[in-house]
mmCIF file of N, CA and C in Angstrom:
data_model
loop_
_atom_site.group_PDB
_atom_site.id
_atom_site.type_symbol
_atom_site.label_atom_id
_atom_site.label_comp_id
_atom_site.label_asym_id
_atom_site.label_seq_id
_atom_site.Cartn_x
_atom_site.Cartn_y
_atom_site.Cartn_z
ATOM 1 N N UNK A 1173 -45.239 37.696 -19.496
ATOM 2 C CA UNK A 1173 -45.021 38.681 -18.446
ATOM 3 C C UNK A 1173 -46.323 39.077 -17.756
ATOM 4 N N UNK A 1174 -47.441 39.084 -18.602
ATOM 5 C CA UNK A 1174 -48.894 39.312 -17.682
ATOM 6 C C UNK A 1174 -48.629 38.348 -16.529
ATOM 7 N N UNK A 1175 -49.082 37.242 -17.233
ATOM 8 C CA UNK A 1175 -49.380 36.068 -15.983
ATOM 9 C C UNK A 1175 -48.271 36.275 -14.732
ATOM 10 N N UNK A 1176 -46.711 36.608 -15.013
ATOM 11 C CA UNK A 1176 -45.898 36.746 -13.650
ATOM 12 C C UNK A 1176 -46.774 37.947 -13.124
ATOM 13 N N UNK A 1177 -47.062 39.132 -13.912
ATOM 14 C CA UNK A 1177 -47.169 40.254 -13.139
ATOM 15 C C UNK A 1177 -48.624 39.791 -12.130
ATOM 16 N N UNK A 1178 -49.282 39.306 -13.240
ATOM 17 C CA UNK A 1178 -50.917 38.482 -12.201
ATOM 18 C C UNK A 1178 -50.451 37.501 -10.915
ATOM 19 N N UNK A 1179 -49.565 36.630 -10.958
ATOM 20 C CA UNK A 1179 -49.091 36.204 -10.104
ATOM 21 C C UNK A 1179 -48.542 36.838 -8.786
ATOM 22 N N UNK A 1180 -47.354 38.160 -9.059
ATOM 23 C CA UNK A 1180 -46.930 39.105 -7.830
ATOM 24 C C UNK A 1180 -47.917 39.829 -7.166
ATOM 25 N N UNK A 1181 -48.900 40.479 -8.148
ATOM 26 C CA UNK A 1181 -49.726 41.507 -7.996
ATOM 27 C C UNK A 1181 -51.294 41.487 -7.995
ATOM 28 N N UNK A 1182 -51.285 39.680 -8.557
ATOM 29 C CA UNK A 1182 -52.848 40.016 -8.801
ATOM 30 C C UNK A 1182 -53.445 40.926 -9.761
ATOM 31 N N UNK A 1183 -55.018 41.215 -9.400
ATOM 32 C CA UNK A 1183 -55.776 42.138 -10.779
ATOM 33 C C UNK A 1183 -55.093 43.091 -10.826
ATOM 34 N N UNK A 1184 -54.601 44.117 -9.824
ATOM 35 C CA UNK A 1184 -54.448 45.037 -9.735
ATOM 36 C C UNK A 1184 -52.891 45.173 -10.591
ATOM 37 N N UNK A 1185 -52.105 44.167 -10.727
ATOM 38 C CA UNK A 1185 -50.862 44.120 -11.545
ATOM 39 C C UNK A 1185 -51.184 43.942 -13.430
ATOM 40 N N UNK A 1186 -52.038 44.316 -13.258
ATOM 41 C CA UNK A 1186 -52.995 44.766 -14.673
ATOM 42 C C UNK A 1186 -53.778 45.439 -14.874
ATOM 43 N N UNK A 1187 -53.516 46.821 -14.467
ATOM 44 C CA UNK A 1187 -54.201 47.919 -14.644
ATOM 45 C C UNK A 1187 -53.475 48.686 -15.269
ATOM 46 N N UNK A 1188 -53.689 49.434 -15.619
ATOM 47 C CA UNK A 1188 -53.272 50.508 -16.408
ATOM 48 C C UNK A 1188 -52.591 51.372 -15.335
ATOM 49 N N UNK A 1189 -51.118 51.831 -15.366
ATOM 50 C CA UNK A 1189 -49.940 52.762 -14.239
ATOM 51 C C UNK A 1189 -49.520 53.745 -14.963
ATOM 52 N N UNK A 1190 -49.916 54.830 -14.606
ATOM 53 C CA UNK A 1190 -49.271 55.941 -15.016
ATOM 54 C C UNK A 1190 -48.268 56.676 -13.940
ATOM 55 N N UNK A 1191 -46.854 56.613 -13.998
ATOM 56 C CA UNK A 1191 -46.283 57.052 -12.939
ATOM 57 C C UNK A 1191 -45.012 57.682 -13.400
ATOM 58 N N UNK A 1192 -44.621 58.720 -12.776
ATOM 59 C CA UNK A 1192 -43.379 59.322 -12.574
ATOM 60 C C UNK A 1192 -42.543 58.971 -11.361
ATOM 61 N N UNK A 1193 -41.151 58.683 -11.996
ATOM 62 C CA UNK A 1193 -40.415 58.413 -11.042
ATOM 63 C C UNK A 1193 -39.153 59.084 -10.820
ATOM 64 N N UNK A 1194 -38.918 59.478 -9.397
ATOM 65 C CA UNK A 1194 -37.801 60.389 -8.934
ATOM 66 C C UNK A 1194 -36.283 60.081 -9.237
ATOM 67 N N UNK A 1195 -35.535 60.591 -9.432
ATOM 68 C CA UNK A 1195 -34.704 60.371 -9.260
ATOM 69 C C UNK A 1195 -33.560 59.814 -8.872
ATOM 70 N N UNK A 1196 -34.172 59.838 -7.576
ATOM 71 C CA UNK A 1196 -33.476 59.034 -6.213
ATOM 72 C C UNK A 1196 -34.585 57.331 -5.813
ATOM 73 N N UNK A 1197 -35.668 56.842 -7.080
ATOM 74 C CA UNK A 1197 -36.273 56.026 -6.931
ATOM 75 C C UNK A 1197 -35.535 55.310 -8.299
ATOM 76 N N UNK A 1198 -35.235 55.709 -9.336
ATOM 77 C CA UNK A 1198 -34.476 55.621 -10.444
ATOM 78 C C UNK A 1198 -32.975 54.942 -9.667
ATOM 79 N N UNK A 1199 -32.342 55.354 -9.633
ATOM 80 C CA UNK A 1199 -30.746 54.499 -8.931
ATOM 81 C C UNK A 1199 -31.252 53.728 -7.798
ATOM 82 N N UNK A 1200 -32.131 53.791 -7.409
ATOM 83 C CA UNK A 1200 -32.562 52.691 -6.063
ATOM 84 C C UNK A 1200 -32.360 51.488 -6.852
ATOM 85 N N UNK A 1201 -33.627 51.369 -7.575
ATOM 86 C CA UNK A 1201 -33.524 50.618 -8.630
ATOM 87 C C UNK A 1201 -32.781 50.170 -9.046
ATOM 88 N N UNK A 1202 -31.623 50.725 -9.914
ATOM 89 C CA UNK A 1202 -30.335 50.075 -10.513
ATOM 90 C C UNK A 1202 -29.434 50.118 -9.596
ATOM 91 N N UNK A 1203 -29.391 50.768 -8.707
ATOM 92 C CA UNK A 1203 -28.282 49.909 -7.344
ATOM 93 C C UNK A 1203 -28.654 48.430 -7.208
ATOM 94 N N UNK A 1204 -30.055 48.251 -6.900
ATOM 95 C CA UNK A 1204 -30.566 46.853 -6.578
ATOM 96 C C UNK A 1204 -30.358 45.664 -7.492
ATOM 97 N N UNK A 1205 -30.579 46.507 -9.066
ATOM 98 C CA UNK A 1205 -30.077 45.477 -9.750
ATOM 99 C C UNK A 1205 -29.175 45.109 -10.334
ATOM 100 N N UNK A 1206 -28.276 45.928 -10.303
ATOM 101 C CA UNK A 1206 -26.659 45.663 -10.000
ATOM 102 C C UNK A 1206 -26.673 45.083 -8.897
ATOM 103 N N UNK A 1207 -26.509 45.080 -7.919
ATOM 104 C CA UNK A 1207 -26.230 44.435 -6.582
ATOM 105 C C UNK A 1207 -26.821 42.802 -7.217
ATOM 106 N N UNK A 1208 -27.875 42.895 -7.094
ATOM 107 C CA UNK A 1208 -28.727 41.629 -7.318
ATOM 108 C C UNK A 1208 -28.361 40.934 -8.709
ATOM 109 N N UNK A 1209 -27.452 41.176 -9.343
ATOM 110 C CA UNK A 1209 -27.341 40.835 -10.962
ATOM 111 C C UNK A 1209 -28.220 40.375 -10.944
ATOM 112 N N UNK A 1210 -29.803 41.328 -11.080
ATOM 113 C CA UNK A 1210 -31.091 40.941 -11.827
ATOM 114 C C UNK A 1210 -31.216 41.710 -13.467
ATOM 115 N N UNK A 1211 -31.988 41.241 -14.102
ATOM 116 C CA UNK A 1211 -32.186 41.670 -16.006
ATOM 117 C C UNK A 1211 -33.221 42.455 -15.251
ATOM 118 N N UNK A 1212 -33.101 43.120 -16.569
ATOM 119 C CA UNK A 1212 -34.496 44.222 -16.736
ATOM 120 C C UNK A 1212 -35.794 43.853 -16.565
ATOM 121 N N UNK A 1213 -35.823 42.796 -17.214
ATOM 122 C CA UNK A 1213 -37.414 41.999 -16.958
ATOM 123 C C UNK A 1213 -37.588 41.953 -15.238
ATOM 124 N N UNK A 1214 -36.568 40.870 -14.783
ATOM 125 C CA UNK A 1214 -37.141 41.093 -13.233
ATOM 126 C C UNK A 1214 -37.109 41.934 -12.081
ATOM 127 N N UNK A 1215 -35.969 42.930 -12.680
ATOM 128 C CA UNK A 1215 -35.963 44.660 -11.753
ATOM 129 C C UNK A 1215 -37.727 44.819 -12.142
ATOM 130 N N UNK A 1216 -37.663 44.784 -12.935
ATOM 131 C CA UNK A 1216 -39.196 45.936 -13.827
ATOM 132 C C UNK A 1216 -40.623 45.209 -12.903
ATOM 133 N N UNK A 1217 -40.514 43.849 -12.562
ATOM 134 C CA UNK A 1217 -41.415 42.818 -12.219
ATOM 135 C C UNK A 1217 -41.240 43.462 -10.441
ATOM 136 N N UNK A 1218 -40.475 43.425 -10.250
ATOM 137 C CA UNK A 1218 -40.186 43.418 -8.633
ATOM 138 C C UNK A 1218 -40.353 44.555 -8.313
ATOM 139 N N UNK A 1219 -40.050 46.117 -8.837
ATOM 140 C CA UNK A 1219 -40.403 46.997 -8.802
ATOM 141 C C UNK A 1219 -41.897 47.489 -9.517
ATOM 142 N N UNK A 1220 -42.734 46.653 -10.203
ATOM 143 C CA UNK A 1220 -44.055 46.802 -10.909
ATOM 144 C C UNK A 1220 -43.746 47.943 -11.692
ATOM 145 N N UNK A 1221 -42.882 48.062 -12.469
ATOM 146 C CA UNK A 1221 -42.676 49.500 -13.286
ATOM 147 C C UNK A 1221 -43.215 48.592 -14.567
ATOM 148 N N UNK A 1222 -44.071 48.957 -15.441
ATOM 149 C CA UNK A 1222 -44.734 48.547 -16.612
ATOM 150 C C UNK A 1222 -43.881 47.815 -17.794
ATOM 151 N N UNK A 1223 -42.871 48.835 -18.054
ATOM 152 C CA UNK A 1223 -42.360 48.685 -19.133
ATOM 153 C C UNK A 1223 -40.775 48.497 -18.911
ATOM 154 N N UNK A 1224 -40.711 47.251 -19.176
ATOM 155 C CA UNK A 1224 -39.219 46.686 -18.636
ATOM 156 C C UNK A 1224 -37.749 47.607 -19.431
ATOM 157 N N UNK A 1225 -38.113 47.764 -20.673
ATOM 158 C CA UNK A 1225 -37.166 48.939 -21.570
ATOM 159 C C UNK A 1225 -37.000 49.785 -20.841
ATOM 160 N N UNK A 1226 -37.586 50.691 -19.844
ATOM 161 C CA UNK A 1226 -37.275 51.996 -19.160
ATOM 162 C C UNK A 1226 -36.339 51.670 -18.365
ATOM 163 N N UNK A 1227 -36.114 50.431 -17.542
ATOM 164 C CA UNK A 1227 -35.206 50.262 -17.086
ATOM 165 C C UNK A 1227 -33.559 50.375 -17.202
ATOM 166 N N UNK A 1228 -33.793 50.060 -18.422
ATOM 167 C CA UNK A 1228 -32.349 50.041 -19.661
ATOM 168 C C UNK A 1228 -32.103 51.213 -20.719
ATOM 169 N N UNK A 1229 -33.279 52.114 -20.409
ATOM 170 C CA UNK A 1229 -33.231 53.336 -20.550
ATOM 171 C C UNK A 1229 -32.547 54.284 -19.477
ATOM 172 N N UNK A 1230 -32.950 54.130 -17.865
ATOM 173 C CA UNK A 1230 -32.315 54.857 -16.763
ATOM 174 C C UNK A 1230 -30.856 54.422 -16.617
ATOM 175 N N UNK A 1231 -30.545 52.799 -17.084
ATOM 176 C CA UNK A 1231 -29.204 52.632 -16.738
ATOM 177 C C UNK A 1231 -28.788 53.781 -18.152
ATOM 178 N N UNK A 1232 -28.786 53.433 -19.215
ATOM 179 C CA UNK A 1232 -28.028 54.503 -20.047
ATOM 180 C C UNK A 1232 -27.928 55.481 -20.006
ATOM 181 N N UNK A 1233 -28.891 56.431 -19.013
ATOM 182 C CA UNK A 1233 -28.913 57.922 -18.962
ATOM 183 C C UNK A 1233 -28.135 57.983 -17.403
ATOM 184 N N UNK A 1234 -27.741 57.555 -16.692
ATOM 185 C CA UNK A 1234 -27.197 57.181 -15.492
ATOM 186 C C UNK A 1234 -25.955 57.119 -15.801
ATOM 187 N N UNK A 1235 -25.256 56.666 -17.021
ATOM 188 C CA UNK A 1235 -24.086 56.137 -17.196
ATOM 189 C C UNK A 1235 -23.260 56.963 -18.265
ATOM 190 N N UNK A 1236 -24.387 57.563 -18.949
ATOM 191 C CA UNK A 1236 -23.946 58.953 -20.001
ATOM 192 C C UNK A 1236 -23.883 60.330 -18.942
ATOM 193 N N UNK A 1237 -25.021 60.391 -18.102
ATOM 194 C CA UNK A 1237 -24.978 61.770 -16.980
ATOM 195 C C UNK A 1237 -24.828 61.453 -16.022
ATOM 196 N N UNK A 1238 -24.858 60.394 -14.899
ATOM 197 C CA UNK A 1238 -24.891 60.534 -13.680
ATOM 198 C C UNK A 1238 -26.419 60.605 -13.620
ATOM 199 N N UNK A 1239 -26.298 61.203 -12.141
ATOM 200 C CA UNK A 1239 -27.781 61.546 -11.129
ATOM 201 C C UNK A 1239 -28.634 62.239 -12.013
ATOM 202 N N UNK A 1240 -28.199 63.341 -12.414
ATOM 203 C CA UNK A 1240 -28.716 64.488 -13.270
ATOM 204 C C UNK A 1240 -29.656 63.836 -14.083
ATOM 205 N N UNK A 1241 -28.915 62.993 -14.746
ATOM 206 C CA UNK A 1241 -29.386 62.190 -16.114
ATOM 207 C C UNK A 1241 -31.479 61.934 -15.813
ATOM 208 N N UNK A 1242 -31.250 61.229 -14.692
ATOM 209 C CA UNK A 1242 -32.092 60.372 -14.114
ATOM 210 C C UNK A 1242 -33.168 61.535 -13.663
ATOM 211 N N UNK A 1243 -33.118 62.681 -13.487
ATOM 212 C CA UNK A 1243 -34.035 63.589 -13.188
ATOM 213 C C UNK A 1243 -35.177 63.892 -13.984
ATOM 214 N N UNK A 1244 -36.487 63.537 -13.584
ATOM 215 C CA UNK A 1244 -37.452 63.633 -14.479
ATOM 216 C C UNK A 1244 -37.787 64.977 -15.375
ATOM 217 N N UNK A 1245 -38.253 64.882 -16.810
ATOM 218 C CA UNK A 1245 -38.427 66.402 -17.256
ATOM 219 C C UNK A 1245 -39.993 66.678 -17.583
ATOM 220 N N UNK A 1246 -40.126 67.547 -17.857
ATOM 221 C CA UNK A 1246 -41.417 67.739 -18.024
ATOM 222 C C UNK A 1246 -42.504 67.088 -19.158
ATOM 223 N N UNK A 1247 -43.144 66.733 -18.918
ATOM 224 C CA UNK A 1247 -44.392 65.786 -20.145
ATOM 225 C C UNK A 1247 -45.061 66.817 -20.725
ATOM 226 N N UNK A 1248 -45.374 65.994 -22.139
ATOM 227 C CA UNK A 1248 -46.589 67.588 -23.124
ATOM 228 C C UNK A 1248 -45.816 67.972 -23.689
ATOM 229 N N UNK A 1249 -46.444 69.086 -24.591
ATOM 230 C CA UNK A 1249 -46.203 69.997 -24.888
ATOM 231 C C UNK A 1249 -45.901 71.493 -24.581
ATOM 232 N N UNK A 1250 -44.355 72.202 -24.862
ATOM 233 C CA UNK A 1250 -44.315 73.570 -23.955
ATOM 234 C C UNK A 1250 -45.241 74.414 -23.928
ATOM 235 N N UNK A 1251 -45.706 74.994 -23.630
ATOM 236 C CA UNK A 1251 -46.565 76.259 -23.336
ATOM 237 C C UNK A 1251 -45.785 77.184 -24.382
ATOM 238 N N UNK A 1252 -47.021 77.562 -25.536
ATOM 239 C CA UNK A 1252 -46.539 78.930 -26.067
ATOM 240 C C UNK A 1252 -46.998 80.247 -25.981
ATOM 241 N N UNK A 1253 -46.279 81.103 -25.789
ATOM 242 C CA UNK A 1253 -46.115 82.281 -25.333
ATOM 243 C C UNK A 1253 -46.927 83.272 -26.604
ATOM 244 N N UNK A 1254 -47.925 84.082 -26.318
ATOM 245 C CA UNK A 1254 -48.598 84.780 -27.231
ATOM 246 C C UNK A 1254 -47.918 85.906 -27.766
ATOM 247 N N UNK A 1255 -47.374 86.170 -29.132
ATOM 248 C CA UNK A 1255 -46.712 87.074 -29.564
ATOM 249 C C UNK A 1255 -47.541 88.634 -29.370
ATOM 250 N N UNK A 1256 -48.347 88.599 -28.834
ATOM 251 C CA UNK A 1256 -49.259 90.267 -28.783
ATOM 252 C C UNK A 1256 -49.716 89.945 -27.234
ATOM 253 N N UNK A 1257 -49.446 91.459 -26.322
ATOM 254 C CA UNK A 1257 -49.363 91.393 -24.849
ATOM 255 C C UNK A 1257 -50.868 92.290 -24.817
#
């Protein structure tokens, strides 16, 4: 999978991506690859999303919730609240 991603993308399709993705960029996605009966590997390649599993992660949360599902949540750890004001 390097070498395809070096191939689409070049160096830069080997860098290190840290990204959040919307909602409404999430079903783009799996509209397309439904439409396209493409696998996870080549949604993930064509869209440069890193890790081809997330893909097959959004379809399952898409298909257990809907839209909702697909809505990003917050990263980290919560913020805790100091018991003395």
């Amino acid at each position: 999978h390097w070498v395809r991603r070096f191939q689409l993308r070049g160096a830069d399709g080997l860098d290190k991506k840290y990204s959040h993705y919307s909602a409404e960029f999430k079903l783009s996605v799996l509209q397309h690859m439904w439409l396209n009966r493409l696998s996870y590997q080549e949604t993930a390649l064509l869209y440069d999303i890193r890790n081809k599993s997330i893909v097959s992660a959004w379809e399952q949360s898409y298909h257990s919730g809907g839209i909702p599902a697909l809505t990003p949540r917050p990263r980290g750890r919560p913020n805790v609240m100091s018991p003395f004001k």
